[in-house]
Amino acid sequence: MMKLKHLMAVLAVLFATQAYANNHLGVEPLKLDVPEMKAELVSPAGLSLIAPVDESNEASETAEASAVVNTEVNAWKPDFSFFKSKTNPGVKPYKFMDDMTFVGVPLFLAGMAIKGDKAMFRVNNKDGKPNTQLLTDFKTGIDDYTQFFGPAMVVGLKLGGVEGRSDWPRLLASSLMGYAIMAGFVNGIKYTAKEMRPDGSTANSWPSGHTATSFVGATILHKEYGLTRSPWYSVAGYGVATATGVMRVLNNRHWISDVMSGAGIGILSAELGYALCDLLFKGKGLLRNDLIMDNENPTFFSIGMGIGLGNKSIDFSITDLQNPLRFDPSLYEVDGTEKESLEFRAATVVDAEGAYFFNKYIGVGGRFRVRAMSAKSFGRYNDINSYDSNEAWETLLGGVYDNADQTLDMTAANIGGAPISQIGGVVRSDHLAEFTASAGLYFNLPISSRWSVGTKLLIGRSFTQELDIDGYAQGHVKDIDYDLWVKNGDIFRDPTTGEPYFSLQAPTNTSDNATYNVEWDYLTLGAKSSTSFGTGLSVTYRYKSNFSWRLYCDYDYTKKEFTLTYDPYYFIRSALTPNAYNLVANSVVSPYYAALEPMVYKKDKKMNFFTLGLSFLVNL
C-alpha cells in the first residue's frame, strides 16, 4: 500500500512538470539591454558626487540625472550684463553701409514736397481760444507713449534673455547714435523752418519729433529682432510707429507733411547709427545672423503710409438743394451756377495689405485702406465765427418789417440787451475719412533676384465717416409783440403793395432770468457706402531674403452720393418764444423765413484718387 502511494506521487509530479514545461514552449530567451554609455563633460552644480547605486534602477536613474544636467545647462536666465562684451562664433560681421536701405530719403522728400499744402482758417473760438486756429474734440495722449514702443520692446526682450543682433554694448551704442542723429536733424530743421502747427500753438511743426522718435525705435526693433528672430517683430514696430504718426495728425499737432518727413528722418537716422557702429565694432558684439529664406514666392504682408492726391474739393450749387422751393437765390446772392466748395488738403493714407501667390507671377489677396482728408477751407460755412453778439440777430430779424415798410430796429440798445451773448462753432471732426476693404488679383514680374514690378486689380466697399461742425449759442430769450389786421377772417393787405397790415413792438426779455443755451449740428458732410475699384503700379526691392520695401502709386475710383446739411440759424428756435418764432418763420410777414430752415444738398460725385506711398513688406 505504501509503495502504491509513492508511485502515484511520482507520477503526479511528472505530469505537473510536463504541463509547466509545455506552457513555456516558443518563449524567446531573456535578453539584457545594456544602455549605451557616452562620456560627457557637464557642470556638477547641484549634483551629488557620492550616491548609492541600485543596479535594478540604474537605467532610470541615469535618465533622471541626464534631465537634471540638461535643465541646469539650458535654464532660462535674464541678461543684465550691460557692460560685458560678447561675440558668438560664426556670426557674419557687417561692413560699413552694408545694411542701409535709404528708404527714409523719399519719405522725407515727399513730406517736403507737400509742405506748402496747408492753410490756417477760422474755425473755433470757444473757451477764449484765438479765432485763428483749428481745434477738434479728438484728443489722445497715447502717442506720447507709443513713440517709445520700439526701444521698450528691445530692452524687454533683451532683459528677458532673448538674444538679438547685438550684445548690450553694441546695442546701446547703435541706439544712442541713431537717436542722436535724429535729434540733430529734427531740432535743426524745426527751429530753422519755423512751421506753425495746425492748432496754432507753436512754430515748430515740421518735421514731427514724435514720429521720428517712433520710427527710430521701430527700425532698432527691426534690426535687432525682426531680421534675426521673426519678421513679425518688424511688423509690430513699424505698425505702431505708423499709428503714432496718424495720431499726431488727428490730434491737430502736425500736418501730414510733418509726419512723412519725421518718418523718413527716423528710419534714416537709425540706419546711419547702425552703419557707424558697424564701422566701429566690426565683428565684435554680434550674436545672431540674419534669417535666410530660400522661398522665392512673393507672398507678403505689408503696412504702408502714403499721400492721397486727386479730388481735393467737393462742390455744391443751388441746383443741388433738396428743398429749392424754400429758397430764393436772390436772397443769397447766387445765380444758380455759383458753387459752394469745401476744400481739403492732401489725404493721409494708411494701408494694411497682403497676398498669397500661387507662383512667382500671380496671387490673390486684399487690402484695408484708411484715407483721411482734412479740411483746408470750409468756404462760407465757417461764417458762424464771424458774428459778433448781434450780427446774426440783426441779419435775420432786421428783415421783419412793419406796415409802413420800415425795418424794425433790432440793435441791442433798442431791444433791452443783446439777445446773443456768445455764438461760435466747434469742430467735432475736420476729416472726411474713407475706410475701404478690397480684394482681388495680384500680379508680380521679377526683374532680378532683388527687384520686381507688380500691379493688382481690386474691388471692394468704401465707407465714409462724416465731417462735423457743431454750433453753440447762448443769450436771453426774446419775445416780439405785434398786431396783425384781419378783415373778414383774412389778413388785411395794402391794396397797392399787397403787403399785410400789422404793427410791431421791439422784442423784450420774457423775464429777467429767461436765458437759452443751445448746441446743434451746424454743418455735416457725409456720404453713403459705395463700391470701389482699385489698381496700381509698384516697384519692390527685396533687400533681405524675407524683407522688402515697396514704392507704389495706386489709383482708386468710386462714385459717392454726398449729403451736406447746413443749418446756421437753428439757435433762433431757442432764442425766441414760440409765438415770436412763428412770426419770423411766417412767409407772410418775413422775407427771410426760408433761412430758418436747414439747407440740404445732395450730389453724386465721381471720386478719382491717386496714392503715392511707401510700404514695408514681410515676405512669407
Coordinates of C-alpha atoms in Angstrom, one line a residue, residues 142-585:
I142 CA -1.4 107.6 -26.4
D143 CA 1.0 109.0 -29.0
D144 CA 3.2 110.3 -26.2
Y145 CA 3.8 106.7 -25.2
T146 CA 3.7 104.7 -28.4
Q147 CA 6.7 106.7 -29.7
F148 CA 8.8 104.6 -27.3
F149 CA 7.3 101.2 -28.2
G150 CA 10.3 100.1 -30.2
P151 CA 13.0 100.6 -27.6
A152 CA 10.7 99.3 -24.8
M153 CA 10.3 96.1 -26.8
V154 CA 14.0 95.7 -27.4
V155 CA 15.0 96.3 -23.8
G156 CA 12.3 94.0 -22.6
L157 CA 13.3 91.2 -24.9
K158 CA 17.0 91.7 -24.1
L159 CA 16.5 91.7 -20.3
G160 CA 14.4 88.6 -20.7
G161 CA 17.3 86.8 -22.2
V162 CA 16.2 86.7 -25.8
E163 CA 19.3 87.2 -27.9
G164 CA 19.0 89.7 -30.8
R165 CA 21.5 91.0 -33.3
S166 CA 23.9 92.7 -30.8
D167 CA 25.2 92.4 -27.3
W168 CA 24.4 95.2 -24.8
P169 CA 27.4 97.5 -25.5
R170 CA 26.9 97.4 -29.3
L171 CA 23.1 97.7 -28.9
L172 CA 23.3 100.7 -26.7
A173 CA 25.9 102.4 -28.9
S174 CA 23.9 101.9 -32.1
S175 CA 20.7 103.1 -30.4
L176 CA 22.2 106.2 -28.9
M177 CA 23.9 107.0 -32.2
G178 CA 20.6 106.7 -34.0
Y179 CA 18.7 108.9 -31.5
A180 CA 21.4 111.5 -31.5
I181 CA 21.4 111.8 -35.3
M182 CA 17.6 112.0 -35.3
A183 CA 17.6 114.7 -32.6
G184 CA 20.1 116.8 -34.6
F185 CA 18.1 116.5 -37.8
V186 CA 14.7 117.2 -36.2
N187 CA 15.6 120.1 -34.0
G188 CA 17.9 121.7 -36.6
I189 CA 15.1 121.7 -39.1
K190 CA 12.3 122.6 -36.7
Y191 CA 13.8 125.8 -35.4
T192 CA 15.0 126.8 -38.9
A193 CA 11.8 126.2 -40.9
K194 CA 9.6 127.6 -38.1
E195 CA 6.4 126.0 -39.5
M196 CA 3.2 126.8 -37.5
R197 CA 1.3 123.8 -36.0
P198 CA -2.3 123.2 -37.1
D199 CA -3.6 124.1 -33.7
G200 CA -1.7 127.4 -33.8
S201 CA 0.2 126.7 -30.6
T202 CA 3.9 126.9 -31.6
A203 CA 6.0 127.4 -34.8
N204 CA 7.9 124.2 -34.7
S205 CA 5.7 121.8 -36.6
W206 CA 7.9 120.4 -39.4
P207 CA 9.1 117.7 -39.0
S208 CA 7.3 115.6 -36.4
G209 CA 9.6 114.7 -33.5
H210 CA 7.1 112.1 -32.1
T211 CA 7.0 110.3 -35.4
A212 CA 10.8 110.5 -35.9
T213 CA 11.3 109.1 -32.4
S214 CA 8.8 106.3 -33.1
F215 CA 10.4 105.2 -36.4
V216 CA 13.9 105.2 -34.9
G217 CA 12.7 102.7 -32.3
A218 CA 10.8 100.7 -34.9
T219 CA 14.0 100.4 -37.0
I220 CA 16.0 99.3 -34.0
L221 CA 13.5 96.6 -33.2
H222 CA 13.5 95.6 -36.8
K223 CA 17.3 95.2 -37.0
E224 CA 17.7 93.5 -33.6
Y225 CA 14.8 91.1 -33.7
G226 CA 12.9 91.4 -36.9
L227 CA 15.9 90.5 -39.1
T228 CA 17.2 87.8 -36.7
R229 CA 14.3 86.2 -34.9
S230 CA 10.9 86.8 -36.5
P231 CA 9.6 89.3 -39.2
W232 CA 6.5 89.9 -37.0
Y233 CA 8.7 92.0 -34.6
S234 CA 9.2 94.4 -37.5
V235 CA 5.5 94.4 -38.4
A236 CA 4.7 95.3 -34.8
G237 CA 7.3 98.1 -34.6
Y238 CA 6.5 99.8 -37.9
G239 CA 2.8 99.3 -37.4
V240 CA 2.8 101.2 -34.0
A241 CA 5.1 103.8 -35.5
T242 CA 2.7 104.4 -38.3
A243 CA -0.2 104.7 -35.9
T244 CA 1.8 107.2 -33.9
G245 CA 2.2 109.4 -36.9
V246 CA -1.5 109.2 -37.8
M247 CA -2.5 110.2 -34.2
R248 CA -0.3 113.3 -34.4
V249 CA -2.3 114.4 -37.4
L250 CA -5.7 113.6 -35.8
N251 CA -4.6 115.4 -32.7
N252 CA -4.1 118.5 -34.9
R253 CA -0.5 118.7 -33.7
H254 CA 1.0 118.1 -37.1
W255 CA 0.4 118.3 -40.8
I256 CA 0.7 115.2 -42.9
S257 CA 3.9 116.7 -44.4
D258 CA 5.4 116.8 -40.8
V259 CA 4.7 113.1 -40.3
M260 CA 6.0 111.9 -43.6
S261 CA 9.3 113.8 -43.1
G262 CA 9.5 112.7 -39.5
A263 CA 9.2 109.0 -40.5
G264 CA 11.9 109.4 -43.1
I265 CA 14.3 111.1 -40.7
G266 CA 13.6 108.3 -38.1
I267 CA 14.4 105.4 -40.4
L268 CA 17.4 107.1 -41.9
S269 CA 18.8 108.1 -38.5
A270 CA 18.6 104.6 -37.1
E271 CA 20.2 103.1 -40.2
L272 CA 23.1 105.6 -40.0
G273 CA 23.5 104.9 -36.3
Y274 CA 23.9 101.2 -37.0
A275 CA 26.2 101.8 -40.0
L276 CA 28.6 103.9 -37.9
C277 CA 28.7 101.2 -35.2
D278 CA 29.3 98.5 -37.8
L279 CA 32.4 100.5 -38.8
L280 CA 33.5 101.0 -35.1
F281 CA 32.7 97.5 -33.7
K282 CA 33.3 95.5 -36.9
G283 CA 32.6 91.8 -35.9
K284 CA 32.6 92.3 -32.1
G285 CA 29.4 92.1 -30.2
L286 CA 27.3 90.3 -32.8
L287 CA 25.1 87.4 -31.5
R288 CA 23.0 86.3 -34.4
N289 CA 23.0 86.2 -38.2
D290 CA 20.1 87.4 -40.3
L291 CA 17.3 84.9 -41.1
I292 CA 17.6 83.4 -44.5
M293 CA 14.6 82.4 -46.6
D294 CA 15.1 80.3 -49.7
N295 CA 11.5 80.7 -50.9
E296 CA 11.3 83.0 -54.0
N297 CA 7.5 83.1 -53.8
P298 CA 6.4 86.8 -53.5
T299 CA 3.6 86.0 -50.9
F300 CA 3.7 89.0 -48.5
F301 CA 2.1 91.0 -45.7
S302 CA 2.7 94.8 -45.6
I303 CA 2.0 98.0 -43.9
G304 CA 2.3 101.3 -45.7
M305 CA 1.7 105.1 -45.5
G306 CA 1.2 107.4 -48.4
I307 CA -0.1 110.8 -49.7
G308 CA -3.5 110.9 -51.3
L309 CA -3.8 113.1 -54.4
G310 CA -6.7 113.6 -56.8
N311 CA -10.1 115.1 -55.7
K312 CA -9.4 117.8 -53.1
S313 CA -12.7 119.7 -53.2
I314 CA -16.4 118.9 -53.1
D315 CA -18.6 121.5 -54.8
F316 CA -22.3 122.1 -54.4
S317 CA -24.6 124.5 -56.3
I318 CA -28.1 125.9 -55.8
T319 CA -29.3 123.2 -58.1
D320 CA -28.2 120.5 -55.7
L321 CA -30.6 121.7 -53.0
Q322 CA -33.2 119.2 -51.9
N323 CA -35.7 121.9 -50.9
P324 CA -35.2 124.6 -53.7
L325 CA -38.8 126.0 -53.4
R326 CA -37.9 127.1 -49.9
F327 CA -35.1 129.3 -51.1
D328 CA -34.9 132.4 -53.2
P329 CA -31.5 132.5 -54.9
S330 CA -31.7 136.3 -54.9
L331 CA -31.6 136.4 -51.2
Y332 CA -28.2 134.6 -51.1
E333 CA -26.5 136.4 -53.9
V334 CA -26.2 133.3 -56.1
D335 CA -27.3 132.9 -59.7
G336 CA -27.9 129.2 -59.8
T337 CA -24.5 128.4 -61.2
E338 CA -22.3 129.7 -58.4
K339 CA -20.6 126.8 -56.5
E340 CA -20.1 126.4 -52.8
S341 CA -16.9 124.5 -52.2
L342 CA -15.4 122.6 -49.3
E343 CA -11.7 122.2 -49.9
F344 CA -9.4 119.6 -48.5
R345 CA -5.6 119.1 -48.0
A346 CA -3.7 116.1 -49.4
A347 CA -5.0 113.0 -47.7
T348 CA -3.2 110.8 -45.2
V349 CA -3.4 107.2 -46.4
V350 CA -2.6 104.2 -44.2
D351 CA -2.7 100.6 -45.6
A352 CA -2.6 97.0 -44.4
E353 CA -2.2 94.6 -47.3
G354 CA -1.4 91.0 -48.0
A355 CA -1.5 88.5 -50.8
Y356 CA -0.9 84.8 -51.3
F357 CA 0.9 83.9 -54.6
F358 CA 0.5 80.6 -56.3
N359 CA 3.8 81.0 -58.2
K360 CA 6.1 83.9 -59.0
Y361 CA 3.6 85.7 -61.1
I362 CA 0.0 85.6 -59.8
G363 CA -1.8 85.5 -56.5
V364 CA -4.9 86.6 -54.6
G365 CA -5.1 89.0 -51.7
G366 CA -6.7 92.0 -50.1
R367 CA -6.2 95.5 -48.8
F368 CA -7.6 97.6 -46.0
R369 CA -7.1 101.3 -46.6
V370 CA -7.9 104.4 -44.5
R371 CA -7.9 107.7 -46.3
A372 CA -8.4 110.9 -44.2
M373 CA -8.8 114.3 -45.9
S374 CA -8.7 117.2 -43.5
A375 CA -10.5 120.4 -44.4
K376 CA -8.4 123.2 -45.9
S377 CA -11.3 125.6 -46.2
F378 CA -15.0 125.5 -45.2
G379 CA -15.8 128.3 -47.6
R380 CA -18.7 130.4 -46.4
Y381 CA -19.7 127.7 -43.9
N382 CA -17.3 128.9 -41.2
D383 CA -19.1 132.3 -41.1
I384 CA -20.6 131.3 -37.8
N385 CA -17.4 132.6 -36.2
S386 CA -17.6 135.9 -37.9
Y387 CA -20.7 137.0 -36.0
D388 CA -20.5 139.4 -33.1
S389 CA -23.1 139.3 -30.4
N390 CA -25.8 140.8 -32.5
E391 CA -24.9 140.4 -36.2
A392 CA -26.8 137.2 -36.8
W393 CA -29.8 138.5 -35.0
E394 CA -29.9 141.7 -36.9
T395 CA -29.3 140.0 -40.2
L396 CA -32.3 137.7 -39.7
L397 CA -34.8 139.7 -37.7
G398 CA -33.9 143.1 -39.2
G399 CA -35.9 142.0 -42.2
V400 CA -39.2 141.8 -40.2
Y401 CA -41.0 144.9 -41.4
D402 CA -44.0 146.9 -40.2
N403 CA -47.0 148.1 -42.1
A404 CA -45.1 151.3 -43.1
D405 CA -42.4 149.1 -44.7
Q406 CA -39.9 150.3 -42.2
T407 CA -37.2 147.8 -41.0
L408 CA -37.5 147.1 -37.3
D409 CA -34.5 148.3 -35.3
M410 CA -33.1 145.1 -33.7
T411 CA -30.0 146.6 -32.2
A412 CA -29.1 145.6 -28.6
A413 CA -29.8 149.2 -27.4
N414 CA -33.3 149.2 -28.7
I415 CA -34.4 145.7 -27.6
G416 CA -33.1 145.8 -24.0
G417 CA -29.9 143.9 -24.2
A418 CA -28.1 141.6 -26.6
P419 CA -30.1 138.5 -27.5
I420 CA -26.9 136.6 -28.3
S421 CA -24.1 136.8 -25.7
Q422 CA -22.0 134.2 -27.3
I423 CA -22.0 132.3 -30.6
G424 CA -19.5 130.1 -32.4
G425 CA -18.6 126.7 -33.7
V426 CA -16.7 123.7 -32.5
V427 CA -15.1 121.3 -35.0
R428 CA -16.0 117.7 -33.9
S429 CA -14.3 116.2 -37.0
D430 CA -12.4 118.2 -39.6
H431 CA -11.6 115.0 -41.6
L432 CA -13.6 113.3 -44.3
A433 CA -12.4 109.8 -43.6
E434 CA -12.9 106.9 -46.0
F435 CA -12.5 103.2 -45.0
T436 CA -12.1 100.8 -47.9
A437 CA -11.8 97.0 -47.8
S438 CA -10.9 95.4 -51.1
A439 CA -9.9 92.0 -52.5
G440 CA -8.7 90.8 -55.9
L441 CA -5.8 89.6 -58.1
Y442 CA -2.2 90.5 -57.6
F443 CA 0.5 90.2 -60.3
N444 CA 4.3 90.2 -60.0
L445 CA 7.0 90.3 -62.6
P446 CA 10.6 89.6 -61.3
I447 CA 13.3 91.8 -62.8
S448 CA 16.2 90.3 -60.8
S449 CA 16.7 88.4 -57.6
R450 CA 16.1 91.7 -55.7
W451 CA 13.9 93.8 -57.9
S452 CA 10.4 93.3 -59.2
V453 CA 7.4 95.2 -60.5
G454 CA 3.8 94.5 -59.8
T455 CA 0.2 95.5 -60.2
K456 CA -3.3 94.5 -59.0
L457 CA -7.0 94.5 -59.7
L458 CA -9.2 95.1 -56.7
I459 CA -12.9 95.6 -55.9
G460 CA -14.3 96.4 -52.5
R461 CA -16.6 98.5 -50.4
S462 CA -16.0 102.1 -49.2
F463 CA -17.5 103.7 -46.1
T464 CA -17.2 107.3 -45.1
Q465 CA -17.0 109.0 -41.7
E466 CA -18.6 112.4 -41.9
L467 CA -17.1 115.9 -41.3
D468 CA -18.9 117.6 -38.5
I469 CA -19.1 121.1 -37.0
D470 CA -21.4 121.9 -34.1
G471 CA -22.7 125.4 -33.4
Y472 CA -23.3 126.8 -30.0
A473 CA -25.1 129.9 -28.9
Q474 CA -26.4 131.4 -25.6
G475 CA -28.2 134.6 -24.6
H476 CA -31.5 136.0 -23.5
V477 CA -34.9 134.7 -24.8
K478 CA -36.8 137.4 -26.6
D479 CA -40.4 138.0 -27.5
I480 CA -41.9 140.1 -30.2
D481 CA -45.2 141.9 -29.7
Y482 CA -47.3 142.6 -32.8
D483 CA -50.8 143.5 -34.0
L484 CA -52.0 141.9 -37.2
W485 CA -55.0 143.4 -39.0
V486 CA -57.6 140.9 -40.1
K487 CA -60.7 141.7 -42.2
N488 CA -63.4 139.1 -42.7
G489 CA -61.2 136.4 -41.4
D490 CA -58.4 137.2 -43.8
I491 CA -55.2 139.1 -43.3
F492 CA -55.8 142.7 -44.4
R493 CA -53.4 143.8 -47.1
D494 CA -52.5 147.1 -48.7
P495 CA -54.4 147.2 -52.0
T496 CA -51.4 148.8 -53.8
T497 CA -48.5 146.8 -52.5
G498 CA -50.2 143.6 -51.3
E499 CA -48.3 143.8 -48.0
P500 CA -50.1 142.8 -44.8
Y501 CA -51.0 145.5 -42.2
F502 CA -49.5 144.8 -38.8
S503 CA -47.6 146.7 -36.2
L504 CA -44.5 145.5 -34.2
Q505 CA -43.0 146.4 -30.9
A506 CA -39.4 145.8 -30.2
P507 CA -38.5 142.4 -28.6
T508 CA -38.1 142.3 -24.9
N509 CA -36.9 139.6 -22.4
T510 CA -39.7 137.2 -21.5
S511 CA -38.4 137.6 -17.9
D512 CA -35.3 138.8 -16.2
N513 CA -33.9 135.3 -15.9
A514 CA -35.0 133.8 -19.3
T515 CA -31.9 132.6 -21.0
Y516 CA -31.1 129.9 -23.5
N517 CA -28.0 127.8 -24.2
V518 CA -28.1 125.5 -27.3
E519 CA -25.8 123.3 -29.3
W520 CA -26.7 121.9 -32.7
D521 CA -25.3 120.3 -35.9
Y522 CA -24.2 123.4 -37.8
L523 CA -22.6 121.6 -40.7
T524 CA -22.3 117.9 -41.6
L525 CA -20.8 116.3 -44.7
G526 CA -21.1 112.6 -45.3
A527 CA -21.6 110.0 -48.0
K528 CA -23.3 106.7 -48.5
S529 CA -21.2 103.5 -48.8
S530 CA -20.2 102.7 -52.3
T531 CA -18.4 100.1 -54.5
S532 CA -14.7 100.9 -55.0
F533 CA -12.4 99.8 -57.8
G534 CA -8.6 99.9 -57.5
T535 CA -5.4 99.2 -59.3
G536 CA -1.8 100.4 -59.2
L537 CA 1.8 100.0 -60.2
S538 CA 4.6 99.2 -57.7
V539 CA 8.3 98.7 -57.6
T540 CA 9.6 96.3 -54.9
Y541 CA 13.2 96.0 -53.6
R542 CA 13.9 92.8 -51.6
Y543 CA 16.9 93.9 -49.5
K544 CA 16.8 90.8 -47.3
S545 CA 15.5 87.4 -48.1
N546 CA 12.3 88.0 -46.0
F547 CA 12.0 91.8 -46.1
S548 CA 11.2 94.3 -48.9
W549 CA 10.4 97.9 -49.4
R550 CA 7.8 98.9 -52.0
L551 CA 7.2 102.2 -53.7
Y552 CA 3.7 102.3 -55.1
C553 CA 1.3 104.5 -57.0
D554 CA -2.3 103.4 -56.6
Y555 CA -5.5 104.5 -58.4
D556 CA -8.9 104.2 -56.8
Y557 CA -12.3 105.0 -58.3
T558 CA -15.7 105.2 -56.6
K559 CA -18.9 107.1 -57.1
K560 CA -20.4 108.5 -54.0
E561 CA -23.6 110.3 -53.1
F562 CA -22.6 113.2 -50.8
T563 CA -25.0 114.9 -48.4
L564 CA -24.3 118.3 -47.0
T565 CA -26.6 119.8 -44.3
Y566 CA -26.0 123.4 -43.4
D567 CA -28.2 124.8 -40.5
P568 CA -26.8 128.2 -39.4
Y569 CA -29.8 129.6 -37.7
Y570 CA -31.1 126.7 -35.6
F571 CA -30.4 128.7 -32.4
I572 CA -33.3 131.2 -33.3
R573 CA -35.7 128.5 -32.2
S574 CA -34.4 128.8 -28.7
A575 CA -33.7 132.5 -28.7
L576 CA -37.3 133.4 -29.4
T577 CA -40.6 132.5 -27.7
P578 CA -42.8 130.1 -29.8
N579 CA -45.1 132.9 -30.9
A580 CA -42.2 135.1 -31.9
Y581 CA -40.6 132.3 -33.8
N582 CA -43.8 131.6 -35.7
L583 CA -44.0 135.3 -36.6
V584 CA -40.4 135.3 -38.0
A585 CA -40.9 132.0 -39.7

